[in-house]
Amino acid sequence: SILMLLAFWCYLRWREGGSRKLLAGSFAAFALSLLDYETAILFPAYVAIISLLVLERRPGPRAWLASLYRERWAWTGYVVLDGAALVNYYTFYYRHSVRPPGSAVLHYLDIALFQTFVPALAGVTYLEEPVVIVTAGIVVGVAVALTLYLRPRAWRCLVAFILVFFVTMLPVGLNRVAQFGASVGHVIYYQQSLQFMFLVLAAFAISPRWGGRRARPA
C-alpha cells in the first residue's frame, strides 16, 4: 500500500512538473510494490481512472487520447512492468478456479460494499447489529451527499470510486466466491487497495481545486 501510494505521488508530481527523476521514482516504487503483492497489478488502472476522469478538466474521448499521448512514457513504463508481473502471476502463481454464478457475484459485491466497506468507514464491523450497520450507512451517505453539494465536481470522484470498487473487488469475487461463498465479501483484508484509494479520491473531492466550489447566491 505504501509503495503504491508513493508511486502515485511521484506520478502526480511528474504530471505537474515533468521531472524524469520523479517518473523514475514512480516506476521504482511500482516495481517494488509488484514484488511485494500481486494486487499492485491494479495500479495502472487506478492511475488511469484518476488521471482521465478526475484530473482532466473536460473529460471526453479526445481529451483522454491527448492525455494518454502526452504521458506516453509513463504509460509505456507502467504497461511493461504490469505485463511482466501478469506473466509471472499466471505462470507461477495463478490456479484456475470455477466461475461462480452471476447472482452469487452480485450478492458478494453487495456484501463487500454495503455490509463491509461503507460501515467500516464509520468504524462498524459486519458483526454489529443490523440497525447499527444501517445507521452507519446513513451517516456515510449524508457525508457523501454534503460533499457533492459543496463541491460540484466531486461527482467525478464518486464515479471514479465506483469504477475502482469494481476493478478491485470483482477479480476477488470471480476467484473466491465459488470456493468460499459470497460471505468472502466480509473479509476486509481484500479491501486494502480500495481503502486507500477511497482516501485519495476523498482528498480530491473535498479539494476546491479539483472538487470545485458552489457559487454563492447573488
Coordinates of N, CA, C and O in Angstrom, one line a residue, residues 42-203:
L42 N -3.1 -3.8 -10.2 CA -4.2 -2.9 -10.5 C -3.8 -1.5 -10.5 O -4.6 -0.6 -10.9
F43 N -2.5 -1.2 -10.1 CA -2.1 0.2 -10.0 C -2.3 1.1 -11.3 O -2.9 2.2 -11.2
P44 N -1.9 0.6 -12.5 CA -2.1 1.4 -13.7 C -3.6 1.7 -13.9 O -3.9 2.8 -14.4
A45 N -4.5 0.8 -13.6 CA -5.9 1.1 -13.7 C -6.4 2.2 -12.8 O -7.1 3.1 -13.2
Y46 N -5.8 2.2 -11.6 CA -6.2 3.3 -10.6 C -5.7 4.6 -11.2 O -6.4 5.6 -11.1
V47 N -4.5 4.6 -11.6 CA -3.9 5.9 -12.2 C -4.7 6.4 -13.4 O -5.0 7.6 -13.5
A48 N -5.1 5.5 -14.2 CA -5.8 5.8 -15.4 C -7.2 6.4 -15.0 O -7.6 7.4 -15.6
I49 N -7.9 5.8 -14.1 CA -9.2 6.3 -13.7 C -9.1 7.7 -13.1 O -9.9 8.6 -13.5
I50 N -8.1 7.9 -12.2 CA -8.0 9.3 -11.7 C -7.5 10.3 -12.7 O -8.0 11.4 -12.7
S51 N -6.5 9.9 -13.5 CA -6.0 10.8 -14.5 C -7.0 11.3 -15.5 O -7.1 12.5 -15.8
L52 N -7.8 10.3 -16.0 CA -8.7 10.6 -17.1 C -10.0 11.2 -16.6 O -10.6 12.0 -17.3
L53 N -10.5 10.7 -15.5 CA -11.8 11.1 -15.0 C -11.8 12.3 -14.0 O -12.7 13.1 -14.1
V54 N -10.8 12.3 -13.2 CA -10.7 13.4 -12.1 C -9.8 14.6 -12.5 O -10.2 15.7 -12.4
L55 N -8.7 14.3 -13.0 CA -7.7 15.4 -13.3 C -8.0 16.1 -14.6 O -7.6 17.3 -14.7
E56 N -8.6 15.5 -15.6 CA -8.9 16.2 -16.8 C -10.1 17.2 -16.6 O -11.1 16.9 -16.0
R57 N -9.8 18.4 -17.0 CA -10.8 19.5 -16.7 C -12.1 19.2 -17.5 O -13.2 19.5 -17.0
R58 N -12.0 18.7 -18.7 CA -13.1 18.4 -19.6 C -13.0 17.0 -20.1 O -12.5 16.8 -21.2
P59 N -13.4 16.0 -19.3 CA -13.3 14.6 -19.7 C -14.0 14.3 -21.0 O -15.1 14.9 -21.3
G60 N -13.4 13.5 -21.8 CA -14.0 13.1 -23.1 C -13.0 12.3 -23.9 O -11.8 12.4 -23.6
P61 N -13.5 11.6 -24.9 CA -12.6 10.8 -25.7 C -11.4 11.5 -26.3 O -10.2 11.0 -26.2
R62 N -11.6 12.7 -26.8 CA -10.5 13.5 -27.4 C -9.5 13.9 -26.4 O -8.3 13.8 -26.6
A63 N -10.0 14.4 -25.2 CA -9.1 14.8 -24.2 C -8.3 13.6 -23.6 O -7.2 13.7 -23.2
W64 N -9.0 12.5 -23.5 CA -8.3 11.3 -23.0 C -7.2 10.8 -23.9 O -6.1 10.5 -23.4
L65 N -7.5 10.8 -25.2 CA -6.5 10.3 -26.1 C -5.3 11.3 -26.1 O -4.1 10.9 -26.1
A66 N -5.6 12.6 -26.0 CA -4.5 13.6 -25.9 C -3.7 13.4 -24.7 O -2.4 13.5 -24.7
S67 N -4.3 13.1 -23.6 CA -3.7 12.9 -22.3 C -2.8 11.7 -22.3 O -1.6 11.7 -21.9
L68 N -3.3 10.6 -22.9 CA -2.5 9.3 -23.0 C -1.3 9.5 -23.8 O -0.2 9.0 -23.5
Y69 N -1.4 10.3 -24.9 CA -0.3 10.5 -25.8 C 0.7 11.4 -25.1 O 1.9 11.2 -25.2
R70 N 0.2 12.4 -24.4 CA 1.1 13.4 -23.7 C 1.9 12.7 -22.6 O 3.1 13.0 -22.4
E71 N 1.3 11.7 -22.0 CA 2.0 10.9 -20.9 C 2.4 9.5 -21.4 O 2.5 8.6 -20.6
R72 N 2.8 9.4 -22.7 CA 3.0 8.1 -23.2 C 4.2 7.4 -22.6 O 4.2 6.1 -22.4
W73 N 5.2 8.1 -22.1 CA 6.4 7.5 -21.5 C 6.0 6.8 -20.1 O 6.5 5.8 -19.8
A74 N 5.1 7.5 -19.4 CA 4.6 6.9 -18.1 C 3.8 5.7 -18.4 O 4.1 4.6 -17.7
W75 N 2.9 5.7 -19.3 CA 2.1 4.6 -19.6 C 2.9 3.4 -20.2 O 2.6 2.2 -19.9
T76 N 3.9 3.7 -21.0 CA 4.7 2.7 -21.5 C 5.4 1.9 -20.4 O 5.5 0.7 -20.4
G77 N 6.0 2.7 -19.4 CA 6.6 2.0 -18.3 C 5.7 1.2 -17.5 O 6.0 0.1 -17.1
Y78 N 4.5 1.8 -17.2 CA 3.6 1.0 -16.3 C 3.1 -0.3 -17.0 O 3.0 -1.3 -16.4
V79 N 2.8 -0.2 -18.3 CA 2.3 -1.3 -19.1 C 3.4 -2.4 -19.1 O 3.1 -3.6 -19.0
V80 N 4.7 -2.0 -19.4 CA 5.8 -3.0 -19.4 C 5.9 -3.7 -18.1 O 6.0 -5.0 -18.0
L81 N 5.9 -3.0 -17.0 CA 6.1 -3.6 -15.7 C 4.9 -4.4 -15.3 O 5.0 -5.5 -14.8
D82 N 3.7 -4.0 -15.7 CA 2.5 -4.7 -15.4 C 2.4 -6.0 -16.2 O 2.0 -7.1 -15.7
G83 N 2.8 -5.9 -17.5 CA 2.9 -7.1 -18.3 C 3.8 -8.2 -17.8 O 3.4 -9.4 -17.7
A84 N 5.0 -7.8 -17.3 CA 5.9 -8.7 -16.7 C 5.3 -9.4 -15.5 O 5.4 -10.6 -15.3
A85 N 4.6 -8.6 -14.7 CA 4.0 -9.1 -13.4 C 2.9 -10.1 -13.8 O 2.7 -11.1 -13.1
L86 N 2.1 -9.8 -14.8 CA 1.0 -10.6 -15.2 C 1.5 -12.0 -15.7 O 1.0 -13.0 -15.4
V87 N 2.6 -11.9 -16.5 CA 3.2 -13.2 -17.0 C 3.6 -14.0 -15.8 O 3.4 -15.2 -15.8
N88 N 4.3 -13.4 -14.9 CA 4.8 -14.1 -13.7 C 3.7 -14.7 -12.9 O 3.7 -15.8 -12.4
Y89 N 2.6 -13.9 -12.7 CA 1.5 -14.3 -11.9 C 0.7 -15.5 -12.5 O 0.5 -16.5 -11.8
Y90 N 0.5 -15.4 -13.8 CA -0.3 -16.5 -14.4 C 0.6 -17.8 -14.7 O 0.1 -18.9 -14.8
T91 N 1.9 -17.6 -14.7 CA 2.8 -18.7 -14.9 C 3.1 -19.5 -13.6 O 3.1 -20.7 -13.6
F92 N 3.3 -18.8 -12.5 CA 3.8 -19.4 -11.3 C 2.9 -19.4 -10.1 O 3.1 -20.0 -9.1
Y93 N 1.8 -18.6 -10.2 CA 1.0 -18.4 -9.0 C -0.5 -18.7 -9.2 O -1.1 -19.4 -8.4
Y94 N -1.0 -18.3 -10.3 CA -2.5 -18.4 -10.5 C -2.9 -19.9 -10.7 O -2.2 -20.7 -11.3
R95 N -4.0 -20.2 -10.1 CA -4.6 -21.5 -10.2 C -6.1 -21.3 -10.7 O -6.8 -20.5 -10.1
H96 N -6.5 -22.0 -11.7 CA -7.8 -21.9 -12.3 C -8.8 -22.2 -11.2 O -8.7 -23.2 -10.5
S97 N -9.9 -21.4 -11.1 CA -11.0 -21.7 -10.2 C -12.3 -21.7 -11.0 O -12.4 -21.0 -12.0
V98 N -13.3 -22.4 -10.4 CA -14.6 -22.4 -11.0 C -15.3 -21.1 -11.0 O -15.3 -20.4 -9.9
R99 N -15.8 -20.6 -12.1 CA -16.5 -19.3 -12.1 C -17.9 -19.4 -11.4 O -18.7 -20.3 -11.7
P100 N -18.1 -18.6 -10.4 CA -19.4 -18.6 -9.7 C -20.5 -18.0 -10.6 O -20.3 -17.3 -11.5
P101 N -21.8 -18.4 -10.3 CA -22.9 -17.8 -11.0 C -23.0 -16.3 -10.8 O -22.5 -15.7 -9.7
G102 N -23.6 -15.6 -11.7 CA -23.6 -14.1 -11.7 C -24.4 -13.6 -10.4 O -24.0 -12.6 -9.8
S103 N -25.4 -14.3 -10.0 CA -26.2 -13.9 -8.8 C -25.3 -13.9 -7.6 O -25.4 -13.0 -6.7
A104 N -24.5 -14.9 -7.5 CA -23.6 -15.1 -6.3 C -22.6 -13.9 -6.3 O -22.2 -13.4 -5.2
V105 N -22.1 -13.6 -7.5 CA -21.1 -12.5 -7.6 C -21.7 -11.1 -7.2 O -21.2 -10.3 -6.4
L106 N -23.0 -10.9 -7.6 CA -23.7 -9.7 -7.3 C -23.9 -9.6 -5.8 O -23.8 -8.6 -5.1
H107 N -24.3 -10.8 -5.2 CA -24.5 -10.8 -3.7 C -23.2 -10.5 -3.0 O -23.2 -9.8 -2.0
Y108 N -22.1 -11.1 -3.5 CA -20.8 -10.8 -2.9 C -20.5 -9.3 -2.9 O -20.0 -8.7 -2.0
L109 N -20.7 -8.7 -4.1 CA -20.4 -7.3 -4.2 C -21.3 -6.4 -3.3 O -20.8 -5.4 -2.7
D110 N -22.5 -6.8 -3.1 CA -23.4 -6.1 -2.2 C -22.9 -6.2 -0.8 O -22.8 -5.2 0.0
I111 N -22.4 -7.4 -0.4 CA -21.9 -7.6 1.0 C -20.6 -6.8 1.1 O -20.4 -6.1 2.1
A112 N -19.7 -6.8 0.1 CA -18.4 -6.1 0.2 C -18.6 -4.6 0.3 O -17.9 -4.0 1.1
L113 N -19.6 -4.0 -0.4 CA -19.7 -2.6 -0.4 C -20.6 -2.1 0.8 O -20.2 -1.3 1.6
F114 N -21.9 -2.6 0.8 CA -22.8 -2.1 1.8 C -22.8 -2.7 3.2 O -23.2 -2.0 4.1
Q115 N -22.3 -3.9 3.3 CA -22.2 -4.5 4.6 C -20.9 -4.5 5.2 O -20.7 -4.8 6.4
T116 N -19.9 -4.2 4.4 CA -18.5 -4.2 4.9 C -17.8 -2.9 4.8 O -17.4 -2.3 5.8
F117 N -17.6 -2.4 3.5 CA -16.8 -1.2 3.3 C -17.4 0.0 3.9 O -16.8 0.8 4.6
V118 N -18.7 0.3 3.5 CA -19.4 1.5 4.0 C -19.5 1.6 5.5 O -19.1 2.6 6.1
P119 N -19.9 0.5 6.2 CA -20.0 0.6 7.6 C -18.6 0.8 8.2 O -18.4 1.5 9.3
A120 N -17.6 0.2 7.6 CA -16.2 0.3 8.2 C -15.7 1.8 8.2 O -14.9 2.1 9.0
L121 N -16.2 2.6 7.2 CA -15.9 4.0 7.2 C -16.3 4.7 8.5 O -15.7 5.7 8.9
A122 N -17.3 4.2 9.1 CA -17.8 4.7 10.4 C -17.3 3.9 11.6 O -17.8 4.1 12.7
G123 N -16.4 3.0 11.4 CA -15.8 2.2 12.4 C -16.7 1.0 12.9 O -16.6 0.5 14.0
V124 N -17.6 0.6 12.0 CA -18.6 -0.5 12.3 C -18.2 -1.8 11.6 O -17.9 -1.7 10.4
T125 N -18.1 -2.9 12.2 CA -17.9 -4.2 11.6 C -19.2 -4.9 11.2 O -20.2 -4.5 11.7
Y126 N -19.1 -5.9 10.3 CA -20.3 -6.6 9.9 C -20.9 -7.4 11.0 O -22.0 -7.9 10.9
L127 N -20.2 -7.6 12.1 CA -20.7 -8.4 13.2 C -21.7 -7.5 14.1 O -22.3 -8.1 15.0
E128 N -21.7 -6.2 13.8 CA -22.6 -5.4 14.6 C -24.1 -5.7 14.2 O -24.4 -6.3 13.3
E129 N -25.0 -5.2 15.1 CA -26.4 -5.3 14.8 C -26.8 -4.6 13.5 O -26.2 -3.6 13.1
P130 N -27.8 -5.2 12.8 CA -28.2 -4.6 11.5 C -28.6 -3.1 11.6 O -28.2 -2.3 10.7
V131 N -29.2 -2.7 12.7 CA -29.6 -1.3 12.9 C -28.4 -0.4 13.0 O -28.4 0.7 12.5
V132 N -27.3 -0.9 13.6 CA -26.0 -0.2 13.7 C -25.4 0.0 12.3 O -24.9 1.1 11.9
I133 N -25.4 -1.1 11.5 CA -24.9 -1.0 10.1 C -25.7 0.0 9.3 O -25.1 0.8 8.5
V134 N -27.0 -0.1 9.4 CA -27.8 0.8 8.6 C -27.6 2.3 9.0 O -27.5 3.2 8.2
T135 N -27.5 2.5 10.3 CA -27.2 3.9 10.8 C -25.9 4.4 10.3 O -25.7 5.5 9.8
A136 N -24.8 3.5 10.3 CA -23.5 3.9 9.8 C -23.6 4.2 8.3 O -23.0 5.2 7.8
G137 N -24.4 3.4 7.5 CA -24.6 3.7 6.1 C -25.2 5.0 5.9 O -24.9 5.8 4.9
I138 N -26.2 5.4 6.7 CA -26.9 6.7 6.6 C -25.9 7.8 6.8 O -25.9 8.8 6.1
V139 N -25.1 7.7 7.9 CA -24.1 8.7 8.2 C -23.2 8.9 7.0 O -22.9 10.1 6.6
V140 N -22.7 7.8 6.5 CA -21.7 8.0 5.4 C -22.4 8.5 4.1 O -21.9 9.4 3.4
G141 N -23.7 8.1 3.9 CA -24.5 8.7 2.8 C -24.7 10.2 2.9 O -24.6 10.9 1.9
V142 N -25.0 10.6 4.1 CA -25.1 12.1 4.3 C -23.8 12.8 4.1 O -23.8 13.9 3.4
A143 N -22.7 12.3 4.5 CA -21.4 12.9 4.3 C -21.1 13.0 2.8 O -20.6 14.0 2.3
V144 N -21.4 12.0 2.1 CA -21.2 12.0 0.6 C -22.1 13.0 -0.1 O -21.6 13.8 -0.9
A145 N -23.4 13.0 0.3 CA -24.3 14.0 -0.3 C -23.9 15.4 0.0 O -24.0 16.3 -0.9
L146 N -23.4 15.7 1.2 CA -23.0 17.0 1.6 C -21.7 17.4 0.8 O -21.6 18.6 0.3
T147 N -20.8 16.5 0.6 CA -19.6 16.8 -0.2 C -20.0 17.1 -1.7 O -19.5 18.0 -2.3
L148 N -21.0 16.3 -2.2 CA -21.4 16.6 -3.6 C -22.1 17.9 -3.7 O -22.0 18.6 -4.8
Y149 N -22.8 18.3 -2.6 CA -23.4 19.6 -2.7 C -22.4 20.8 -2.6 O -22.5 21.8 -3.4
L150 N -21.4 20.7 -1.8 CA -20.5 21.8 -1.6 C -19.4 21.8 -2.6 O -18.8 22.8 -2.9
R151 N -19.1 20.6 -3.2 CA -18.1 20.5 -4.3 C -18.7 20.0 -5.6 O -18.9 18.8 -5.7
P152 N -19.2 20.8 -6.5 CA -19.9 20.5 -7.6 C -19.2 19.4 -8.5 O -19.9 18.6 -9.2
R153 N -17.9 19.4 -8.6 CA -17.2 18.5 -9.5 C -16.8 17.2 -8.7 O -16.2 16.3 -9.3
A154 N -17.2 17.0 -7.5 CA -16.9 15.9 -6.7 C -17.6 14.6 -7.2 O -17.2 13.5 -6.9
W155 N -18.6 14.8 -8.1 CA -19.3 13.6 -8.6 C -18.3 12.8 -9.5 O -18.5 11.5 -9.6
R156 N -17.3 13.4 -10.0 CA -16.3 12.6 -10.8 C -15.6 11.7 -9.8 O -15.3 10.5 -10.2
C157 N -15.3 12.1 -8.7 CA -14.6 11.3 -7.7 C -15.5 10.1 -7.3 O -15.0 9.0 -7.0
L158 N -16.8 10.4 -7.2 CA -17.7 9.3 -6.8 C -17.8 8.2 -7.9 O -17.7 7.0 -7.6
V159 N -17.9 8.7 -9.2 CA -17.9 7.8 -10.3 C -16.5 7.0 -10.3 O -16.5 5.8 -10.6
A160 N -15.4 7.7 -10.1 CA -14.1 7.1 -10.1 C -14.0 6.0 -9.0 O -13.5 4.9 -9.2
F161 N -14.6 6.3 -7.8 CA -14.6 5.3 -6.8 C -15.4 4.0 -7.1 O -15.0 2.9 -6.8
I162 N -16.6 4.2 -7.8 CA -17.4 3.1 -8.2 C -16.6 2.2 -9.2 O -16.6 1.0 -9.1
L163 N -15.8 2.8 -10.1 CA -15.0 2.1 -11.0 C -13.9 1.4 -10.3 O -13.6 0.2 -10.6
V164 N -13.2 2.1 -9.3 CA -12.2 1.4 -8.5 C -12.7 0.3 -7.7 O -12.1 -0.8 -7.6
F165 N -13.9 0.4 -7.2 CA -14.5 -0.7 -6.5 C -14.7 -1.9 -7.3 O -14.3 -3.0 -6.9
F166 N -15.2 -1.8 -8.5 CA -15.4 -3.0 -9.4 C -14.0 -3.5 -9.8 O -13.8 -4.7 -9.9
V167 N -13.1 -2.6 -10.2 CA -11.8 -3.1 -10.6 C -11.1 -3.9 -9.5 O -10.4 -4.9 -9.8
T168 N -11.3 -3.5 -8.2 CA -10.6 -4.1 -7.1 C -11.3 -5.4 -6.7 O -10.6 -6.4 -6.4
M169 N -12.6 -5.3 -6.5 CA -13.3 -6.4 -5.9 C -13.8 -7.5 -6.8 O -14.0 -8.6 -6.4
L170 N -14.1 -7.1 -8.1 CA -14.6 -8.1 -9.0 C -13.7 -9.3 -9.2 O -14.1 -10.5 -9.2
P171 N -12.4 -9.1 -9.4 CA -11.4 -10.2 -9.6 C -11.4 -11.1 -8.3 O -11.3 -12.3 -8.5
V172 N -11.5 -10.5 -7.1 CA -11.6 -11.3 -5.9 C -12.8 -12.2 -5.9 O -12.7 -13.4 -5.6
G173 N -13.9 -11.6 -6.3 CA -15.2 -12.4 -6.3 C -15.1 -13.6 -7.3 O -15.5 -14.7 -7.0
L174 N -14.6 -13.3 -8.5 CA -14.6 -14.3 -9.5 C -13.6 -15.5 -9.1 O -13.8 -16.6 -9.6
N175 N -12.7 -15.2 -8.3 CA -11.7 -16.3 -7.9 C -12.0 -16.9 -6.5 O -11.3 -17.9 -6.2
R176 N -12.8 -16.2 -5.7 CA -13.0 -16.7 -4.3 C -14.4 -17.2 -4.0 O -14.6 -18.0 -3.1
V177 N -15.5 -16.6 -4.7 CA -16.8 -16.9 -4.3 C -17.2 -18.4 -4.5 O -17.8 -19.0 -3.6
A178 N -16.7 -19.0 -5.5 CA -17.1 -20.4 -5.8 C -16.5 -21.3 -4.7 O -17.0 -22.3 -4.3
Q179 N -15.3 -20.9 -4.1 CA -14.7 -21.7 -3.1 C -15.1 -21.4 -1.7 O -15.3 -22.3 -0.9
F180 N -15.4 -20.1 -1.4 CA -15.7 -19.7 0.0 C -17.1 -19.2 0.1 O -17.6 -18.9 1.3
G181 N -17.8 -18.9 -0.9 CA -19.2 -18.4 -0.9 C -19.2 -16.9 -0.9 O -18.1 -16.2 -0.8
A182 N -20.4 -16.3 -1.0 CA -20.5 -14.8 -1.1 C -20.0 -14.1 0.1 O -19.7 -12.9 0.1
S183 N -20.0 -14.8 1.3 CA -19.6 -14.2 2.5 C -18.1 -13.8 2.5 O -17.7 -13.1 3.4
V184 N -17.3 -14.2 1.5 CA -16.0 -13.7 1.4 C -15.9 -12.2 1.3 O -14.9 -11.5 1.5
G185 N -17.1 -11.6 0.9 CA -17.2 -10.1 0.8 C -17.0 -9.5 2.2 O -16.7 -8.3 2.3
H186 N -17.1 -10.2 3.3 CA -16.9 -9.7 4.6 C -15.4 -9.5 5.0 O -15.1 -8.9 6.0
V187 N -14.6 -10.2 4.2 CA -13.1 -10.2 4.5 C -12.5 -8.8 4.1 O -12.3 -8.6 2.9
I188 N -12.3 -8.0 5.1 CA -11.9 -6.6 4.8 C -10.4 -6.6 4.3 O -9.9 -5.6 3.8
Y189 N -9.7 -7.7 4.6 CA -8.3 -7.8 4.1 C -8.2 -7.6 2.6 O -7.2 -7.0 2.1
Y190 N -9.2 -8.1 1.9 CA -9.2 -7.9 0.4 C -9.5 -6.5 0.0 O -9.4 -6.2 -1.2
Q191 N -9.8 -5.6 0.9 CA -10.2 -4.3 0.5 C -9.1 -3.2 0.8 O -9.4 -2.0 0.8
Q192 N -7.9 -3.7 1.0 CA -6.8 -2.7 1.4 C -6.6 -1.6 0.3 O -6.6 -0.5 0.6
S193 N -6.5 -2.1 -0.9 CA -6.3 -1.1 -2.0 C -7.5 -0.2 -2.1 O -7.4 1.0 -2.4
L194 N -8.7 -0.7 -2.0 CA -10.0 0.0 -2.1 C -10.0 1.1 -1.0 O -10.4 2.2 -1.2
Q195 N -9.5 0.8 0.2 CA -9.5 1.7 1.3 C -8.6 2.9 1.1 O -9.1 4.1 1.2
F196 N -7.4 2.7 0.6 CA -6.5 3.9 0.4 C -6.9 4.6 -0.8 O -6.7 5.9 -0.9
M197 N -7.5 4.0 -1.8 CA -8.0 4.7 -3.0 C -9.2 5.6 -2.6 O -9.4 6.7 -3.2
F198 N -10.0 5.1 -1.7 CA -11.1 5.9 -1.2 C -10.6 7.2 -0.6 O -11.1 8.3 -0.8
L199 N -9.5 7.1 0.2 CA -9.0 8.3 0.9 C -8.4 9.2 -0.1 O -8.5 10.5 0.0
V200 N -7.7 8.7 -1.1 CA -7.1 9.5 -2.2 C -8.3 10.3 -2.9 O -8.2 11.5 -3.1
L201 N -9.3 9.6 -3.3 CA -10.4 10.2 -4.0 C -11.2 11.2 -3.1 O -11.7 12.2 -3.6
A202 N -11.3 10.9 -1.8 CA -11.9 11.8 -0.9 C -11.1 13.1 -0.8 O -11.7 14.2 -0.8
A203 N -9.8 13.0 -0.9 CA -9.0 14.2 -0.8 C -9.2 15.1 -2.1 O -9.3 16.3 -2.0

